[in-house]
Amino acid sequence: MNIETISCEPIAGQKPGTSGLRKKTRVFMETGYLEQFIQSVFNAIGGAEGKSFVVGGDGRFFNRKAIQIILKMAAGNGASKVIVGQNGLLSTPAASHLIRLNKTDGGLILSASHNPGGIDEDFGVKYNVANGGPAPEGVTESMYEQTCSLRSYKIADADVVDLASIGESKMGDMVIQVVDPVADYKELMASLFDFVAIRNLFAGGFSMVFDAMHAVTGPYAKAILEGALGAPAGTVIHAIPSEDFGGGHPDPNPVWAKSLMDLMMSEKAPCLGAASDGDGDRNMIVGRGAYVTPSDSLALLAANAHLAPAYREGLAGIARSMPTSAACDRVAAGLGIECYETPTGWKFFGNLLDAGKVTICGEESAGTGSDHVREKDGLWAVLLWLNILAERNQPVKTILAEHWAHYGRDYYSRFDYEAVPSDAANALFETLQGQLATLPGQVFAGLTVNKADEFSYHDPIDGSVSTGQGLRVWFDGGARVVFRLSGTGTEGATLRVYLEQYVDSHGDHALDPQVALKPVVSAMLTMTQLEERLGRTAPNVIT
Ligand code: G16
């Protein structure tokens, strides 16, 4: 097999964000763009020689072509083995599991997650390390450094690989193993949950709609929910992954999964509604007439995890990203375990999970997961909910109400101002940054600031420090506002504003969150002059 060394000039802007490199698909399709990033990844990990990898993606446009390129580059760089999902498909949590199960050196996951797919939409590449989790910051920084000085890449001159047939083949000396993307993951889920109890739940008439949003979770949800657990055929909708996610936005939240939300708020609502995103790591949970925010879902799962076999012995600890609400902190305090606060990005949970400090982690951005893999896991969250519902035999709405009656409720909402000019977003951010020290004591729309800072994370395991992780402002009376610039967008800047108001166990838990948060929103707008500065009268997305 001939291996070519192609000369190139460094490409600007190949800096991994919150979750890998995300760009417009057409950018990734430019000559050498993907190749140079992949070579930089290999260089950053000390070369691919003799190493093994897992490769797969969420099936979006360019997925299969990108996999063919990566296979030729892995062979060109001397890799020993690549495990690929059949037809190039692997959900992010399934890829994480395969890395761990097969003890590979790492894996490449092709996805732009919840961002839309298609030739005019988004594509992405993420490298996961041997523990199955996203590469930590030190590694992604080194990838970026490599992209800035890359002068050549290596690629094998080889035929297109048949990704449709399960089995082994060779490209030069490199073994290519095409595997069923679902089988091992399904087995893992069966080892964590009480499938008999969940099967009995469905057999007893429990109804559910799972919206796979035309994305990668479809085959997993079909095999597990309708196959192993006996949910009626048709429980999983939009189950066939398509290259453009049916023209939709595969983000499981009340805005993008609106038809499911409408169903769940109607007379015809099944007992449970759930959805997952492009690559299967995010989830949404809705009961009949009761939307569960991701922050509440994390808290509820942590409080009830002992009802599932895998967590019967209790949790070592909980971790949440900083902008996630404090609901799970209250559960941790009640359980007498530690709750860790990390920056946004699943990669920050890896060390805590590896060190056995935490069992369950979650983020406000619809990610929840546990120590079974090193990624957030949408279907896992749905199955844990099902296991809890099978044990508690109560509607989601009642479980939520009982939880709030015990712990109080953290009303929560996120406002996204998308695709704003980067200059305007940066200027607003920097102004606020400069004001942090003088904010305490000031009153905005009737709310008094009692504390303000910029979040820095000191990793308790490896001692690394991550600065600049978001601005936090607390107000008297249990309110908090957090400001961050998104690290996953592909157009301009996205300013995220996270709003939270705690109401204790005796308070009113039945308010519409937007009503409960109105005073906090007014204080935030007065404090930042955000609408004037960004030229926006409302956020694009409210979740
Ligand atoms: C990624 C990360 C998450 C993060 C989310 C939002 O999710 O894995 O940890 O919360 O992005 O990040 P940002 O606010 O910077 O846009 P995913 O599902 O896109 O991989």
mmCIF file of N, CA, C and O in Angstrom, residues 251-258 261 284 291 293-294 364 412-418 494-499 512-515 517 521 524-525 531 537-543:
data_model
loop_
_atom_site.group_PDB
_atom_site.id
_atom_site.type_symbol
_atom_site.label_atom_id
_atom_site.label_comp_id
_atom_site.label_asym_id
_atom_site.label_seq_id
_atom_site.Cartn_x
_atom_site.Cartn_y
_atom_site.Cartn_z
ATOM 1 N N ASP A 251 -32.103 19.241 18.428
ATOM 2 C CA ASP A 251 -31.773 19.693 19.784
ATOM 3 C C ASP A 251 -32.991 19.427 20.677
ATOM 4 O O ASP A 251 -34.047 20.050 20.490
ATOM 5 N N PRO A 252 -32.864 18.516 21.612
ATOM 6 C CA PRO A 252 -34.046 18.122 22.401
ATOM 7 C C PRO A 252 -34.376 19.149 23.481
ATOM 8 O O PRO A 252 -33.982 19.005 24.634
ATOM 9 N N ASN A 253 -35.074 20.166 23.109
ATOM 10 C CA ASN A 253 -35.561 21.135 24.089
ATOM 11 C C ASN A 253 -36.952 21.579 23.660
ATOM 12 O O ASN A 253 -37.400 21.239 22.553
ATOM 13 N N PRO A 254 -37.660 22.312 24.503
ATOM 14 C CA PRO A 254 -39.051 22.647 24.184
ATOM 15 C C PRO A 254 -39.210 23.435 22.893
ATOM 16 O O PRO A 254 -40.276 23.415 22.281
ATOM 17 N N VAL A 255 -38.131 24.104 22.453
ATOM 18 C CA VAL A 255 -38.241 24.886 21.227
ATOM 19 C C VAL A 255 -38.129 23.982 20.005
ATOM 20 O O VAL A 255 -38.976 23.988 19.115
ATOM 21 N N TRP A 256 -37.083 23.168 19.962
ATOM 22 C CA TRP A 256 -36.843 22.366 18.759
ATOM 23 C C TRP A 256 -37.589 21.047 18.767
ATOM 24 O O TRP A 256 -37.771 20.428 17.723
ATOM 25 N N ALA A 257 -38.039 20.602 19.915
ATOM 26 C CA ALA A 257 -38.881 19.391 19.960
ATOM 27 C C ALA A 257 -40.318 19.818 20.281
ATOM 28 O O ALA A 257 -40.999 19.236 21.117
ATOM 29 N N LYS A 258 -40.762 20.866 19.568
ATOM 30 C CA LYS A 258 -42.041 21.490 19.911
ATOM 31 C C LYS A 258 -43.230 20.545 19.717
ATOM 32 O O LYS A 258 -44.163 20.541 20.523
ATOM 33 N N MET A 261 -43.510 18.467 22.674
ATOM 34 C CA MET A 261 -43.984 19.284 23.806
ATOM 35 C C MET A 261 -45.491 19.510 23.700
ATOM 36 O O MET A 261 -46.220 19.362 24.687
ATOM 37 N N MET A 284 -34.194 15.021 26.540
ATOM 38 C CA MET A 284 -35.252 15.849 27.124
ATOM 39 C C MET A 284 -36.272 14.899 27.743
ATOM 40 O O MET A 284 -36.589 13.854 27.173
ATOM 41 N N TYR A 291 -42.998 19.539 32.026
ATOM 42 C CA TYR A 291 -41.658 19.567 31.441
ATOM 43 C C TYR A 291 -40.637 19.513 32.585
ATOM 44 O O TYR A 291 -40.774 20.220 33.585
ATOM 45 N N THR A 293 -36.910 20.352 33.605
ATOM 46 C CA THR A 293 -35.708 21.033 33.106
ATOM 47 C C THR A 293 -34.512 20.095 33.285
ATOM 48 O O THR A 293 -34.510 19.248 34.194
ATOM 49 N N PRO A 294 -33.487 20.234 32.442
ATOM 50 C CA PRO A 294 -32.309 19.370 32.606
ATOM 51 C C PRO A 294 -31.710 19.453 34.011
ATOM 52 O O PRO A 294 -31.273 18.442 34.565
ATOM 53 N N GLU A 364 -26.990 21.844 32.380
ATOM 54 C CA GLU A 364 -28.241 22.496 32.007
ATOM 55 C C GLU A 364 -28.539 22.333 30.516
ATOM 56 O O GLU A 364 -29.672 22.474 30.094
ATOM 57 N N TYR A 412 -35.721 27.919 36.661
ATOM 58 C CA TYR A 412 -34.530 28.024 35.809
ATOM 59 C C TYR A 412 -34.916 28.277 34.359
ATOM 60 O O TYR A 412 -35.894 27.713 33.855
ATOM 61 N N SER A 413 -34.131 29.098 33.692
ATOM 62 C CA SER A 413 -34.331 29.292 32.255
ATOM 63 C C SER A 413 -33.028 29.787 31.631
ATOM 64 O O SER A 413 -32.201 30.403 32.309
ATOM 65 N N ARG A 414 -32.849 29.486 30.349
ATOM 66 C CA ARG A 414 -31.662 29.995 29.640
ATOM 67 C C ARG A 414 -32.107 30.803 28.440
ATOM 68 O O ARG A 414 -32.951 30.359 27.667
ATOM 69 N N PHE A 415 -31.540 31.988 28.302
ATOM 70 C CA PHE A 415 -31.812 32.826 27.133
ATOM 71 C C PHE A 415 -30.586 32.755 26.224
ATOM 72 O O PHE A 415 -29.469 33.019 26.670
ATOM 73 N N ASP A 416 -30.800 32.428 24.961
ATOM 74 C CA ASP A 416 -29.699 32.408 23.989
ATOM 75 C C ASP A 416 -29.869 33.546 22.992
ATOM 76 O O ASP A 416 -30.918 33.658 22.346
ATOM 77 N N TYR A 417 -28.853 34.373 22.885
ATOM 78 C CA TYR A 417 -28.824 35.414 21.856
ATOM 79 C C TYR A 417 -27.837 34.902 20.812
ATOM 80 O O TYR A 417 -26.621 34.983 21.005
ATOM 81 N N GLU A 418 -28.395 34.349 19.742
ATOM 82 C CA GLU A 418 -27.545 33.638 18.772
ATOM 83 C C GLU A 418 -27.062 34.545 17.643
ATOM 84 O O GLU A 418 -27.745 35.504 17.273
ATOM 85 N N THR A 494 -22.581 33.525 20.244
ATOM 86 C CA THR A 494 -23.840 33.254 20.929
ATOM 87 C C THR A 494 -23.639 33.570 22.395
ATOM 88 O O THR A 494 -22.767 32.991 23.050
ATOM 89 N N LEU A 495 -24.433 34.526 22.884
ATOM 90 C CA LEU A 495 -24.370 34.856 24.305
ATOM 91 C C LEU A 495 -25.436 34.046 25.025
ATOM 92 O O LEU A 495 -26.610 34.060 24.632
ATOM 93 N N ARG A 496 -25.017 33.313 26.044
ATOM 94 C CA ARG A 496 -25.984 32.553 26.836
ATOM 95 C C ARG A 496 -26.133 33.241 28.186
ATOM 96 O O ARG A 496 -25.133 33.584 28.831
ATOM 97 N N VAL A 497 -27.385 33.434 28.580
ATOM 98 C CA VAL A 497 -27.681 34.015 29.883
ATOM 99 C C VAL A 497 -28.519 32.995 30.644
ATOM 100 O O VAL A 497 -29.580 32.573 30.181
ATOM 101 N N TYR A 498 -27.998 32.560 31.779
ATOM 102 C CA TYR A 498 -28.652 31.513 32.572
ATOM 103 C C TYR A 498 -29.279 32.172 33.795
ATOM 104 O O TYR A 498 -28.588 32.858 34.556
ATOM 105 N N LEU A 499 -30.579 31.958 33.999
ATOM 106 C CA LEU A 499 -31.321 32.657 35.047
ATOM 107 C C LEU A 499 -31.906 31.654 36.028
ATOM 108 O O LEU A 499 -32.450 30.612 35.614
ATOM 109 N N ASP A 512 -45.312 29.374 36.352
ATOM 110 C CA ASP A 512 -44.628 29.266 35.070
ATOM 111 C C ASP A 512 -43.217 29.844 35.310
ATOM 112 O O ASP A 512 -43.086 30.951 35.850
ATOM 113 N N PRO A 513 -42.139 29.139 34.937
ATOM 114 C CA PRO A 513 -40.789 29.647 35.219
ATOM 115 C C PRO A 513 -40.564 31.072 34.705
ATOM 116 O O PRO A 513 -39.886 31.870 35.351
ATOM 117 N N GLN A 514 -41.159 31.395 33.542
ATOM 118 C CA GLN A 514 -40.941 32.752 33.008
ATOM 119 C C GLN A 514 -41.586 33.808 33.909
ATOM 120 O O GLN A 514 -41.108 34.936 33.990
ATOM 121 N N VAL A 515 -42.648 33.424 34.602
ATOM 122 C CA VAL A 515 -43.291 34.351 35.545
ATOM 123 C C VAL A 515 -42.425 34.450 36.800
ATOM 124 O O VAL A 515 -42.105 35.541 37.278
ATOM 125 N N LEU A 517 -39.356 34.019 37.065
ATOM 126 C CA LEU A 517 -38.042 34.621 36.797
ATOM 127 C C LEU A 517 -38.111 36.069 36.317
ATOM 128 O O LEU A 517 -37.082 36.689 36.069
ATOM 129 N N VAL A 521 -35.012 38.554 35.331
ATOM 130 C CA VAL A 521 -34.790 38.975 33.947
ATOM 131 C C VAL A 521 -34.699 40.501 33.886
ATOM 132 O O VAL A 521 -33.788 41.057 33.261
ATOM 133 N N MET A 524 -31.407 41.632 35.241
ATOM 134 C CA MET A 524 -30.323 41.302 34.307
ATOM 135 C C MET A 524 -30.300 42.307 33.149
ATOM 136 O O MET A 524 -29.241 42.824 32.775
ATOM 137 N N LEU A 525 -31.477 42.621 32.600
ATOM 138 C CA LEU A 525 -31.532 43.541 31.463
ATOM 139 C C LEU A 525 -31.116 44.952 31.872
ATOM 140 O O LEU A 525 -30.400 45.641 31.141
ATOM 141 N N GLU A 531 -30.204 44.573 25.672
ATOM 142 C CA GLU A 531 -30.994 44.730 24.444
ATOM 143 C C GLU A 531 -30.457 45.861 23.574
ATOM 144 O O GLU A 531 -30.326 45.716 22.362
ATOM 145 N N THR A 537 -34.292 42.593 20.790
ATOM 146 C CA THR A 537 -35.370 42.878 21.736
ATOM 147 C C THR A 537 -35.760 41.621 22.505
ATOM 148 O O THR A 537 -36.499 41.691 23.488
ATOM 149 N N ALA A 538 -35.259 40.479 22.055
ATOM 150 C CA ALA A 538 -35.592 39.223 22.741
ATOM 151 C C ALA A 538 -34.542 38.178 22.386
ATOM 152 O O ALA A 538 -33.870 38.307 21.355
ATOM 153 N N PRO A 539 -34.395 37.159 23.224
ATOM 154 C CA PRO A 539 -33.479 36.074 22.847
ATOM 155 C C PRO A 539 -34.043 35.287 21.671
ATOM 156 O O PRO A 539 -35.257 35.301 21.454
ATOM 157 N N ASN A 540 -33.174 34.593 20.914
ATOM 158 C CA ASN A 540 -33.679 33.738 19.825
ATOM 159 C C ASN A 540 -34.312 32.480 20.387
ATOM 160 O O ASN A 540 -35.275 31.956 19.858
ATOM 161 N N VAL A 541 -33.692 31.972 21.434
ATOM 162 C CA VAL A 541 -34.183 30.708 22.005
ATOM 163 C C VAL A 541 -34.278 30.860 23.513
ATOM 164 O O VAL A 541 -33.352 31.352 24.156
ATOM 165 N N ILE A 542 -35.396 30.447 24.060
ATOM 166 C CA ILE A 542 -35.548 30.398 25.512
ATOM 167 C C ILE A 542 -35.798 28.948 25.886
ATOM 168 O O ILE A 542 -36.719 28.316 25.362
ATOM 169 N N THR A 543 -34.978 28.411 26.739
ATOM 170 C CA THR A 543 -35.251 27.035 27.186
ATOM 171 C C THR A 543 -35.419 27.053 28.698
ATOM 172 O O THR A 543 -35.091 28.021 29.363
#
